[in-house]
Amino acid sequence: MRLHDKVALITGASSGMGRATAETFSREGATVVIADIADEDGALVVDGIRTAGGQARYLHLDVTDESSWTAAIEVILAEFGRLDILVNNAGISGTFDPDLTSTRFFDQLMQVNAKGVFLGIKHGAAAMARSGGGSIVNLSSISASIGQLGVHLGYGASKAAVKSMTTTAAVHYADAGIRVNAVAPGMLPAMRTSRGSADPVWRAKQIDGVPMKRAGEVREVADTVLFLASEEASYITGVEILVDGGLTAV
Ligand SMILES: NC(=O)c1ccc[n+]([C@@H]2O[C@H](COP(=O)([O-])OP(=O)(O)OC[C@H]3O[C@@H](n4cnc5c(N)ncnc54)[C@H](O)[C@@H]3O)[C@@H](O)[C@H]2O)c1
């Protein structure tokens, strides 16, 4: 098992790629903490993992709220004594608001997608340093590096912030034995908050531009997060792995 005895906190794990990552980590022997604001769905993920014989618990964690982070880390250290892995996965889509230049939505994107990751790194790394090191994996996006029609200006900016914080944090926390990396998905199943990007016509056009001519599966992202979180990536820090079927290679 690649994560035997590890304690992992995964934000936004009530659905999508966070959920798939939690289930993958559990199969690899980790104790997983599912953290989200979607409490009912989070409880279902925990039930599923426990039924399959794994160890999991749910925590309500709003990634934009610093006191929520402090409380979550306290619970994890009190209950499990350590934190080895943090996956900063929670996020909102850049197509939730049809007004692609909405200032209010820009602020919201920055709060959840950028500040949420900043707070995670800050509080997660402090806990990991106490446990002798660890691994942080952030979910960025191809939107950090390319422009996409129909996506709010702030989405790519928030994901570029994630990409940048990944490299800076990798340098900052290397001494503490903490690796920090990012996974940048391309066309994956639509997010809960996707509106424009959930439109079949928009998706078909995007997928047409993917050399592999298909969307990715959440499992394919979860497996990449697993690799970066595991000891197999012990000399890898500060990188972003694209999981995009070649979309940005064109
Ligand atoms: N789906 C895609 O096509 C795609 C592509 C590139 C990057 N991403 C990124 O991957 C990550 C996961 O996306 P997904 O497709 O699984 O989306 P999703 O919408 O299925 O899951 C996101 C989860 O984050 C949670 N969340 C939202 N705001 C939160 C907050 N303030 N505090 C805690 N949890 C919160 C939601 O409740 C949800 O469970 C996101 O960061 C997203 O931006 C997604």
PDB file of C-alpha atoms and ligand atoms in Angstrom:
ATOM      1  CA  MET A   1       0.000   0.000   0.000  1.00  0.00           C
ATOM      2  CA  ARG A   2       1.439   3.350  -1.077  1.00  0.00           C
ATOM      3  CA  LEU A   3      -0.037   5.466   1.749  1.00  0.00           C
ATOM      4  CA  HIS A   4       0.066   2.983   4.602  1.00  0.00           C
ATOM      5  CA  ASP A   5      -0.373   4.718   8.000  1.00  0.00           C
ATOM      6  CA  LYS A   6      -0.614   8.197   6.423  1.00  0.00           C
ATOM      7  CA  VAL A   7      -3.172  10.783   7.541  1.00  0.00           C
ATOM      8  CA  ALA A   8      -4.539  12.810   4.634  1.00  0.00           C
ATOM      9  CA  LEU A   9      -6.783  15.871   4.569  1.00  0.00           C
ATOM     10  CA  ILE A  10      -8.611  16.479   1.279  1.00  0.00           C
ATOM     11  CA  THR A  11     -10.646  19.637   0.794  1.00  0.00           C
ATOM     12  CA  GLY A  12     -13.681  19.658  -1.470  1.00  0.00           C
ATOM     13  CA  ALA A  13     -13.842  15.868  -1.094  1.00  0.00           C
ATOM     14  CA  SER A  14     -17.641  15.620  -1.058  1.00  0.00           C
ATOM     15  CA  SER A  15     -17.702  15.312  -4.848  1.00  0.00           C
ATOM     16  CA  GLY A  16     -15.787  15.042  -8.111  1.00  0.00           C
ATOM     17  CA  MET A  17     -12.013  14.731  -8.069  1.00  0.00           C
ATOM     18  CA  GLY A  18     -11.753  15.286  -4.312  1.00  0.00           C
ATOM     19  CA  ARG A  19     -14.064  12.376  -3.680  1.00  0.00           C
ATOM     20  CA  ALA A  20     -12.158  10.162  -6.153  1.00  0.00           C
ATOM     21  CA  THR A  21      -8.888  11.159  -4.465  1.00  0.00           C
ATOM     22  CA  ALA A  22     -10.247  10.306  -1.002  1.00  0.00           C
ATOM     23  CA  GLU A  23     -11.397   6.885  -2.215  1.00  0.00           C
ATOM     24  CA  THR A  24      -8.076   6.235  -3.980  1.00  0.00           C
ATOM     25  CA  PHE A  25      -6.061   7.274  -0.908  1.00  0.00           C
ATOM     26  CA  SER A  26      -8.181   5.024   1.285  1.00  0.00           C
ATOM     27  CA  ARG A  27      -7.568   2.027  -0.976  1.00  0.00           C
ATOM     28  CA  GLU A  28      -3.837   2.781  -0.569  1.00  0.00           C
ATOM     29  CA  GLY A  29      -4.066   2.595   3.219  1.00  0.00           C
ATOM     30  CA  ALA A  30      -4.448   6.248   4.267  1.00  0.00           C
ATOM     31  CA  THR A  31      -6.786   7.530   6.947  1.00  0.00           C
ATOM     32  CA  VAL A  32      -8.700  10.198   5.071  1.00  0.00           C
ATOM     33  CA  VAL A  33     -10.316  13.367   6.355  1.00  0.00           C
ATOM     34  CA  ILE A  34     -13.025  14.524   3.954  1.00  0.00           C
ATOM     35  CA  ALA A  35     -13.392  18.299   4.328  1.00  0.00           C
ATOM     36  CA  ASP A  36     -16.064  20.323   2.569  1.00  0.00           C
ATOM     37  CA  ILE A  37     -19.048  22.623   3.021  1.00  0.00           C
ATOM     38  CA  ALA A  38     -21.366  20.063   1.370  1.00  0.00           C
ATOM     39  CA  ASP A  39     -21.919  18.137   4.598  1.00  0.00           C
ATOM     40  CA  GLU A  40     -24.506  15.575   3.507  1.00  0.00           C
ATOM     41  CA  ASP A  41     -22.527  14.463   0.465  1.00  0.00           C
ATOM     42  CA  GLY A  42     -19.368  14.357   2.564  1.00  0.00           C
ATOM     43  CA  ALA A  43     -21.038  12.011   5.033  1.00  0.00           C
ATOM     44  CA  LEU A  44     -21.958   9.714   2.119  1.00  0.00           C
ATOM     45  CA  VAL A  45     -18.323   9.605   0.987  1.00  0.00           C
ATOM     46  CA  VAL A  46     -17.272   8.649   4.517  1.00  0.00           C
ATOM     47  CA  ASP A  47     -19.935   5.917   4.668  1.00  0.00           C
ATOM     48  CA  GLY A  48     -18.734   4.488   1.362  1.00  0.00           C
ATOM     49  CA  ILE A  49     -15.103   4.398   2.486  1.00  0.00           C
ATOM     50  CA  ARG A  50     -15.972   2.796   5.831  1.00  0.00           C
ATOM     51  CA  THR A  51     -18.175   0.208   4.143  1.00  0.00           C
ATOM     52  CA  ALA A  52     -15.205  -0.695   1.932  1.00  0.00           C
ATOM     53  CA  GLY A  53     -13.124  -1.219   5.101  1.00  0.00           C
ATOM     54  CA  GLY A  54     -11.249   2.096   5.114  1.00  0.00           C
ATOM     55  CA  GLN A  55     -10.834   4.744   7.788  1.00  0.00           C
ATOM     56  CA  ALA A  56     -12.429   8.131   7.173  1.00  0.00           C
ATOM     57  CA  ARG A  57     -14.059  11.018   8.957  1.00  0.00           C
ATOM     58  CA  TYR A  58     -15.866  14.140   7.759  1.00  0.00           C
ATOM     59  CA  LEU A  59     -15.059  17.696   8.819  1.00  0.00           C
ATOM     60  CA  HIS A  60     -17.003  20.808   7.889  1.00  0.00           C
ATOM     61  CA  LEU A  61     -14.320  23.144   6.526  1.00  0.00           C
ATOM     62  CA  ASP A  62     -14.948  26.364   4.634  1.00  0.00           C
ATOM     63  CA  VAL A  63     -11.562  26.901   2.990  1.00  0.00           C
ATOM     64  CA  THR A  64     -12.064  30.680   2.869  1.00  0.00           C
ATOM     65  CA  ASP A  65     -12.372  30.947   6.642  1.00  0.00           C
ATOM     66  CA  GLU A  66      -9.137  30.922   8.656  1.00  0.00           C
ATOM     67  CA  SER A  67     -10.828  29.952  11.928  1.00  0.00           C
ATOM     68  CA  SER A  68     -12.344  26.958  10.105  1.00  0.00           C
ATOM     69  CA  TRP A  69      -8.802  25.824   9.162  1.00  0.00           C
ATOM     70  CA  THR A  70      -7.500  26.262  12.714  1.00  0.00           C
ATOM     71  CA  ALA A  71     -10.366  24.208  14.095  1.00  0.00           C
ATOM     72  CA  ALA A  72      -9.976  21.455  11.483  1.00  0.00           C
ATOM     73  CA  ILE A  73      -6.237  21.067  12.057  1.00  0.00           C
ATOM     74  CA  GLU A  74      -6.799  20.963  15.830  1.00  0.00           C
ATOM     75  CA  VAL A  75      -9.311  18.140  15.446  1.00  0.00           C
ATOM     76  CA  ILE A  76      -6.977  16.173  13.144  1.00  0.00           C
ATOM     77  CA  LEU A  77      -3.978  16.488  15.470  1.00  0.00           C
ATOM     78  CA  ALA A  78      -6.079  15.625  18.521  1.00  0.00           C
ATOM     79  CA  GLU A  79      -7.674  12.619  16.842  1.00  0.00           C
ATOM     80  CA  PHE A  80      -4.872  11.211  14.689  1.00  0.00           C
ATOM     81  CA  GLY A  81      -1.762  12.864  16.164  1.00  0.00           C
ATOM     82  CA  ARG A  82      -0.351  13.934  12.795  1.00  0.00           C
ATOM     83  CA  LEU A  83      -0.990  15.253   9.306  1.00  0.00           C
ATOM     84  CA  ASP A  84       1.051  13.775   6.440  1.00  0.00           C
ATOM     85  CA  ILE A  85      -0.796  14.819   3.284  1.00  0.00           C
ATOM     86  CA  LEU A  86      -2.956  17.795   2.331  1.00  0.00           C
ATOM     87  CA  VAL A  87      -4.797  18.029  -0.980  1.00  0.00           C
ATOM     88  CA  ASN A  88      -6.047  21.562  -1.640  1.00  0.00           C
ATOM     89  CA  ASN A  89      -8.773  20.538  -4.046  1.00  0.00           C
ATOM     90  CA  ALA A  90     -11.844  22.653  -3.136  1.00  0.00           C
ATOM     91  CA  GLY A  91     -12.771  25.154  -5.813  1.00  0.00           C
ATOM     92  CA  ILE A  92     -15.499  26.907  -7.745  1.00  0.00           C
ATOM     93  CA  SER A  93     -15.905  27.102 -11.502  1.00  0.00           C
ATOM     94  CA  GLY A  94     -15.156  30.130 -13.657  1.00  0.00           C
ATOM     95  CA  THR A  95     -18.473  29.745 -15.457  1.00  0.00           C
ATOM     96  CA  PHE A  96     -20.857  29.921 -12.498  1.00  0.00           C
ATOM     97  CA  ASP A  97     -21.743  33.553 -13.236  1.00  0.00           C
ATOM     98  CA  PRO A  98     -22.623  34.299 -16.886  1.00  0.00           C
ATOM     99  CA  ASP A  99     -21.178  37.821 -16.441  1.00  0.00           C
ATOM    100  CA  LEU A 100     -17.554  37.066 -17.256  1.00  0.00           C
ATOM    101  CA  THR A 101     -16.393  40.446 -15.964  1.00  0.00           C
ATOM    102  CA  SER A 102     -18.400  40.471 -12.721  1.00  0.00           C
ATOM    103  CA  THR A 103     -16.299  42.072  -9.979  1.00  0.00           C
ATOM    104  CA  ARG A 104     -18.229  40.331  -7.223  1.00  0.00           C
ATOM    105  CA  PHE A 105     -17.539  36.964  -8.849  1.00  0.00           C
ATOM    106  CA  PHE A 106     -13.863  37.843  -9.291  1.00  0.00           C
ATOM    107  CA  ASP A 107     -13.634  38.340  -5.523  1.00  0.00           C
ATOM    108  CA  GLN A 108     -15.437  35.054  -4.884  1.00  0.00           C
ATOM    109  CA  LEU A 109     -13.097  33.124  -7.211  1.00  0.00           C
ATOM    110  CA  MET A 110     -10.086  34.589  -5.466  1.00  0.00           C
ATOM    111  CA  GLN A 111     -11.503  33.821  -2.023  1.00  0.00           C
ATOM    112  CA  VAL A 112     -12.190  30.140  -2.665  1.00  0.00           C
ATOM    113  CA  ASN A 113      -9.626  29.142  -5.302  1.00  0.00           C
ATOM    114  CA  ALA A 114      -6.650  31.278  -4.237  1.00  0.00           C
ATOM    115  CA  LYS A 115      -7.083  32.315  -0.605  1.00  0.00           C
ATOM    116  CA  GLY A 116      -8.460  28.856   0.236  1.00  0.00           C
ATOM    117  CA  VAL A 117      -5.215  27.288  -1.011  1.00  0.00           C
ATOM    118  CA  PHE A 118      -3.085  29.912   0.751  1.00  0.00           C
ATOM    119  CA  LEU A 119      -4.780  29.152   4.080  1.00  0.00           C
ATOM    120  CA  GLY A 120      -4.438  25.422   3.456  1.00  0.00           C
ATOM    121  CA  ILE A 121      -0.704  25.689   2.814  1.00  0.00           C
ATOM    122  CA  LYS A 122      -0.240  27.960   5.835  1.00  0.00           C
ATOM    123  CA  HIS A 123      -2.071  25.774   8.352  1.00  0.00           C
ATOM    124  CA  GLY A 124      -1.357  22.421   6.711  1.00  0.00           C
ATOM    125  CA  ALA A 125       2.393  23.018   6.521  1.00  0.00           C
ATOM    126  CA  ALA A 126       2.511  24.112  10.173  1.00  0.00           C
ATOM    127  CA  ALA A 127       0.849  20.837  11.209  1.00  0.00           C
ATOM    128  CA  MET A 128       3.102  18.780   8.910  1.00  0.00           C
ATOM    129  CA  ALA A 129       6.225  20.425  10.247  1.00  0.00           C
ATOM    130  CA  ARG A 130       5.176  19.134  13.686  1.00  0.00           C
ATOM    131  CA  SER A 131       4.815  15.627  12.195  1.00  0.00           C
ATOM    132  CA  GLY A 132       8.319  15.738  10.639  1.00  0.00           C
ATOM    133  CA  GLY A 133       7.292  16.633   7.068  1.00  0.00           C
ATOM    134  CA  GLY A 134       4.704  15.755   4.482  1.00  0.00           C
ATOM    135  CA  SER A 135       3.292  16.391   1.043  1.00  0.00           C
ATOM    136  CA  ILE A 136       0.897  19.045  -0.234  1.00  0.00           C
ATOM    137  CA  VAL A 137      -0.844  18.705  -3.602  1.00  0.00           C
ATOM    138  CA  ASN A 138      -2.767  21.682  -4.988  1.00  0.00           C
ATOM    139  CA  LEU A 139      -5.368  21.517  -7.747  1.00  0.00           C
ATOM    140  CA  SER A 140      -4.624  24.180 -10.312  1.00  0.00           C
ATOM    141  CA  SER A 141      -5.942  24.043 -13.893  1.00  0.00           C
ATOM    142  CA  ILE A 142      -4.954  24.395 -17.531  1.00  0.00           C
ATOM    143  CA  SER A 143      -6.722  27.776 -17.184  1.00  0.00           C
ATOM    144  CA  ALA A 144      -3.675  28.983 -15.233  1.00  0.00           C
ATOM    145  CA  SER A 145      -1.686  28.805 -18.461  1.00  0.00           C
ATOM    146  CA  ILE A 146      -4.085  29.215 -21.399  1.00  0.00           C
ATOM    147  CA  GLY A 147      -7.066  31.415 -22.238  1.00  0.00           C
ATOM    148  CA  GLN A 148     -10.473  29.800 -22.748  1.00  0.00           C
ATOM    149  CA  LEU A 149     -13.544  31.397 -24.286  1.00  0.00           C
ATOM    150  CA  GLY A 150     -16.507  31.634 -21.899  1.00  0.00           C
ATOM    151  CA  VAL A 151     -14.483  31.475 -18.689  1.00  0.00           C
ATOM    152  CA  HIS A 152     -14.337  34.362 -16.196  1.00  0.00           C
ATOM    153  CA  LEU A 153     -11.077  36.330 -16.166  1.00  0.00           C
ATOM    154  CA  GLY A 154     -10.708  35.603 -12.474  1.00  0.00           C
ATOM    155  CA  TYR A 155     -10.740  31.790 -12.796  1.00  0.00           C
ATOM    156  CA  GLY A 156      -7.436  31.512 -14.652  1.00  0.00           C
ATOM    157  CA  ALA A 157      -5.995  34.208 -12.386  1.00  0.00           C
ATOM    158  CA  SER A 158      -6.994  32.265  -9.268  1.00  0.00           C
ATOM    159  CA  LYS A 159      -5.437  29.082 -10.685  1.00  0.00           C
ATOM    160  CA  ALA A 160      -2.274  30.951 -11.727  1.00  0.00           C
ATOM    161  CA  ALA A 161      -2.054  32.041  -8.077  1.00  0.00           C
ATOM    162  CA  VAL A 162      -2.234  28.359  -7.092  1.00  0.00           C
ATOM    163  CA  LYS A 163       0.527  27.506  -9.577  1.00  0.00           C
ATOM    164  CA  SER A 164       2.694  30.307  -8.221  1.00  0.00           C
ATOM    165  CA  MET A 165       2.059  29.475  -4.555  1.00  0.00           C
ATOM    166  CA  THR A 166       3.037  25.880  -5.348  1.00  0.00           C
ATOM    167  CA  THR A 167       6.537  26.845  -6.470  1.00  0.00           C
ATOM    168  CA  THR A 168       7.055  29.418  -3.722  1.00  0.00           C
ATOM    169  CA  ALA A 169       5.825  27.069  -0.996  1.00  0.00           C
ATOM    170  CA  ALA A 170       7.997  24.248  -2.379  1.00  0.00           C
ATOM    171  CA  VAL A 171      11.069  26.427  -1.844  1.00  0.00           C
ATOM    172  CA  HIS A 172       9.835  27.815   1.467  1.00  0.00           C
ATOM    173  CA  TYR A 173       9.012  24.467   3.112  1.00  0.00           C
ATOM    174  CA  ALA A 174      11.720  22.217   1.645  1.00  0.00           C
ATOM    175  CA  ASP A 175      13.785  22.543   4.829  1.00  0.00           C
ATOM    176  CA  ALA A 176      10.833  21.298   6.869  1.00  0.00           C
ATOM    177  CA  GLY A 177      10.643  18.137   4.738  1.00  0.00           C
ATOM    178  CA  ILE A 178       7.441  19.238   3.028  1.00  0.00           C
ATOM    179  CA  ARG A 179       7.018  18.762  -0.732  1.00  0.00           C
ATOM    180  CA  VAL A 180       4.511  20.983  -2.532  1.00  0.00           C
ATOM    181  CA  ASN A 181       3.248  20.152  -6.024  1.00  0.00           C
ATOM    182  CA  ALA A 182       0.247  20.826  -8.247  1.00  0.00           C
ATOM    183  CA  VAL A 183      -1.975  18.867 -10.607  1.00  0.00           C
ATOM    184  CA  ALA A 184      -3.536  20.811 -13.477  1.00  0.00           C
ATOM    185  CA  PRO A 185      -6.551  19.040 -14.964  1.00  0.00           C
ATOM    186  CA  GLY A 186      -7.879  19.900 -18.411  1.00  0.00           C
ATOM    187  CA  MET A 187     -11.352  18.829 -19.568  1.00  0.00           C
ATOM    188  CA  LEU A 188     -12.815  16.764 -16.735  1.00  0.00           C
ATOM    189  CA  PRO A 189     -16.485  16.192 -15.818  1.00  0.00           C
ATOM    190  CA  ALA A 190     -18.158  19.541 -15.115  1.00  0.00           C
ATOM    191  CA  MET A 191     -17.842  20.969 -11.605  1.00  0.00           C
ATOM    192  CA  ARG A 192     -20.867  21.398  -9.335  1.00  0.00           C
ATOM    193  CA  THR A 193     -20.658  25.115  -9.943  1.00  0.00           C
ATOM    194  CA  SER A 194     -20.134  24.890 -13.716  1.00  0.00           C
ATOM    195  CA  ARG A 195     -22.767  26.590 -15.817  1.00  0.00           C
ATOM    196  CA  GLY A 196     -21.290  27.680 -19.175  1.00  0.00           C
ATOM    197  CA  SER A 197     -18.680  24.905 -19.089  1.00  0.00           C
ATOM    198  CA  ALA A 198     -21.387  22.306 -18.391  1.00  0.00           C
ATOM    199  CA  ASP A 199     -23.058  23.171 -21.709  1.00  0.00           C
ATOM    200  CA  PRO A 200     -22.730  20.163 -24.086  1.00  0.00           C
ATOM    201  CA  VAL A 201     -21.967  22.419 -27.077  1.00  0.00           C
ATOM    202  CA  TRP A 202     -19.143  24.223 -25.203  1.00  0.00           C
ATOM    203  CA  ARG A 203     -17.769  20.888 -23.982  1.00  0.00           C
ATOM    204  CA  ALA A 204     -17.868  19.269 -27.433  1.00  0.00           C
ATOM    205  CA  LYS A 205     -15.871  22.189 -28.871  1.00  0.00           C
ATOM    206  CA  GLN A 206     -13.274  21.960 -26.101  1.00  0.00           C
ATOM    207  CA  ILE A 207     -12.957  18.186 -26.431  1.00  0.00           C
ATOM    208  CA  ASP A 208     -12.469  18.577 -30.171  1.00  0.00           C
ATOM    209  CA  GLY A 209      -9.302  20.515 -29.321  1.00  0.00           C
ATOM    210  CA  VAL A 210      -7.954  17.707 -27.124  1.00  0.00           C
ATOM    211  CA  PRO A 211      -5.490  15.507 -29.062  1.00  0.00           C
ATOM    212  CA  MET A 212      -6.807  12.435 -27.190  1.00  0.00           C
ATOM    213  CA  LYS A 213     -10.371  13.415 -28.252  1.00  0.00           C
ATOM    214  CA  ARG A 214     -12.007  12.700 -24.914  1.00  0.00           C
ATOM    215  CA  ALA A 215     -12.552  14.221 -21.480  1.00  0.00           C
ATOM    216  CA  GLY A 216     -10.464  12.973 -18.581  1.00  0.00           C
ATOM    217  CA  GLU A 217     -11.836  10.735 -15.840  1.00  0.00           C
ATOM    218  CA  VAL A 218     -11.705  11.757 -12.171  1.00  0.00           C
ATOM    219  CA  ARG A 219      -9.719   8.559 -11.519  1.00  0.00           C
ATOM    220  CA  GLU A 220      -6.959   9.826 -13.818  1.00  0.00           C
ATOM    221  CA  VAL A 221      -6.572  12.979 -11.743  1.00  0.00           C
ATOM    222  CA  ALA A 222      -6.795  11.063  -8.450  1.00  0.00           C
ATOM    223  CA  ASP A 223      -4.010   8.692  -9.566  1.00  0.00           C
ATOM    224  CA  THR A 224      -1.744  11.653 -10.366  1.00  0.00           C
ATOM    225  CA  VAL A 225      -2.460  13.245  -6.985  1.00  0.00           C
ATOM    226  CA  LEU A 226      -1.663   9.872  -5.394  1.00  0.00           C
ATOM    227  CA  PHE A 227       1.688   9.701  -7.180  1.00  0.00           C
ATOM    228  CA  LEU A 228       2.696  13.189  -6.001  1.00  0.00           C
ATOM    229  CA  ALA A 229       1.490  12.508  -2.448  1.00  0.00           C
ATOM    230  CA  SER A 230       3.343   9.181  -2.199  1.00  0.00           C
ATOM    231  CA  GLU A 231       6.986   8.321  -1.545  1.00  0.00           C
ATOM    232  CA  GLU A 232       7.375   7.531  -5.252  1.00  0.00           C
ATOM    233  CA  ALA A 233       7.620  11.299  -5.746  1.00  0.00           C
ATOM    234  CA  SER A 234      10.123  11.779  -2.898  1.00  0.00           C
ATOM    235  CA  TYR A 235      12.476  13.997  -4.972  1.00  0.00           C
ATOM    236  CA  ILE A 236       9.729  15.966  -6.717  1.00  0.00           C
ATOM    237  CA  THR A 237       8.698  19.361  -5.419  1.00  0.00           C
ATOM    238  CA  GLY A 238       7.513  22.616  -7.004  1.00  0.00           C
ATOM    239  CA  VAL A 239       6.134  21.002 -10.169  1.00  0.00           C
ATOM    240  CA  GLU A 240       2.768  21.109 -11.877  1.00  0.00           C
ATOM    241  CA  ILE A 241       1.647  17.949 -13.697  1.00  0.00           C
ATOM    242  CA  LEU A 242      -0.841  18.524 -16.491  1.00  0.00           C
ATOM    243  CA  VAL A 243      -3.589  15.909 -16.799  1.00  0.00           C
ATOM    244  CA  ASP A 244      -5.174  17.204 -19.985  1.00  0.00           C
ATOM    245  CA  GLY A 245      -4.931  14.615 -22.773  1.00  0.00           C
ATOM    246  CA  GLY A 246      -2.465  16.881 -24.573  1.00  0.00           C
ATOM    247  CA  LEU A 247      -4.764  19.938 -24.752  1.00  0.00           C
ATOM    248  CA  THR A 248      -2.006  22.397 -23.874  1.00  0.00           C
ATOM    249  CA  ALA A 249       0.613  20.556 -25.945  1.00  0.00           C
ATOM    250  CA  VAL A 250      -1.016  21.621 -29.235  1.00  0.00           C
TER     251      VAL A 250
HETATM  252  N1  LIG B   1     -13.796  19.728 -13.424  1.00  0.00           N
HETATM  253  C1  LIG B   1     -12.905  20.317 -14.210  1.00  0.00           C
HETATM  254  O1  LIG B   1     -13.047  20.338 -15.443  1.00  0.00           O
HETATM  255  C2  LIG B   1     -11.665  20.954 -13.622  1.00  0.00           C
HETATM  256  C3  LIG B   1     -10.631  21.319 -14.496  1.00  0.00           C
HETATM  257  C4  LIG B   1      -9.491  21.910 -13.975  1.00  0.00           C
HETATM  258  C5  LIG B   1      -9.380  22.113 -12.614  1.00  0.00           C
HETATM  259  N2  LIG B   1     -10.386  21.761 -11.783  1.00  0.00           N
HETATM  260  C6  LIG B   1     -10.199  21.990 -10.335  1.00  0.00           C
HETATM  261  O2  LIG B   1     -10.217  20.748  -9.649  1.00  0.00           O
HETATM  262  C7  LIG B   1     -10.771  20.913  -8.344  1.00  0.00           C
HETATM  263  C8  LIG B   1     -11.907  19.920  -8.118  1.00  0.00           C
HETATM  264  O3  LIG B   1     -12.913  20.153  -9.093  1.00  0.00           O
HETATM  265  P1  LIG B   1     -14.171  19.174  -9.318  1.00  0.00           P
HETATM  266  O4  LIG B   1     -14.366  19.056 -10.775  1.00  0.00           O
HETATM  267  O5  LIG B   1     -14.029  17.950  -8.517  1.00  0.00           O
HETATM  268  O6  LIG B   1     -15.335  20.111  -8.744  1.00  0.00           O
HETATM  269  P2  LIG B   1     -16.623  19.817  -7.827  1.00  0.00           P
HETATM  270  O7  LIG B   1     -17.477  21.011  -7.950  1.00  0.00           O
HETATM  271  O8  LIG B   1     -17.188  18.480  -8.142  1.00  0.00           O
HETATM  272  O9  LIG B   1     -15.967  19.727  -6.372  1.00  0.00           O
HETATM  273  C9  LIG B   1     -15.517  20.859  -5.681  1.00  0.00           C
HETATM  274  C10 LIG B   1     -15.830  20.679  -4.219  1.00  0.00           C
HETATM  275  O10 LIG B   1     -15.343  21.842  -3.530  1.00  0.00           O
HETATM  276  C11 LIG B   1     -16.295  22.157  -2.531  1.00  0.00           C
HETATM  277  N3  LIG B   1     -16.179  23.566  -2.123  1.00  0.00           N
HETATM  278  C12 LIG B   1     -16.551  24.665  -2.823  1.00  0.00           C
HETATM  279  N4  LIG B   1     -16.334  25.781  -2.092  1.00  0.00           N
HETATM  280  C13 LIG B   1     -15.803  25.358  -0.907  1.00  0.00           C
HETATM  281  C14 LIG B   1     -15.373  26.024   0.257  1.00  0.00           C
HETATM  282  N5  LIG B   1     -15.459  27.362   0.386  1.00  0.00           N
HETATM  283  N6  LIG B   1     -14.868  25.292   1.286  1.00  0.00           N
HETATM  284  C15 LIG B   1     -14.795  23.924   1.177  1.00  0.00           C
HETATM  285  N7  LIG B   1     -15.207  23.248   0.105  1.00  0.00           N
HETATM  286  C16 LIG B   1     -15.706  23.959  -0.927  1.00  0.00           C
HETATM  287  C17 LIG B   1     -17.653  21.847  -3.166  1.00  0.00           C
HETATM  288  O11 LIG B   1     -18.675  21.695  -2.194  1.00  0.00           O
HETATM  289  C18 LIG B   1     -17.331  20.561  -3.930  1.00  0.00           C
HETATM  290  O12 LIG B   1     -17.599  19.410  -3.152  1.00  0.00           O
HETATM  291  C19 LIG B   1     -11.199  22.380  -8.250  1.00  0.00           C
HETATM  292  O13 LIG B   1     -10.187  23.124  -7.603  1.00  0.00           O
HETATM  293  C20 LIG B   1     -11.302  22.794  -9.708  1.00  0.00           C
HETATM  294  O14 LIG B   1     -11.138  24.183  -9.883  1.00  0.00           O
HETATM  295  C21 LIG B   1     -11.539  21.194 -12.263  1.00  0.00           C
END
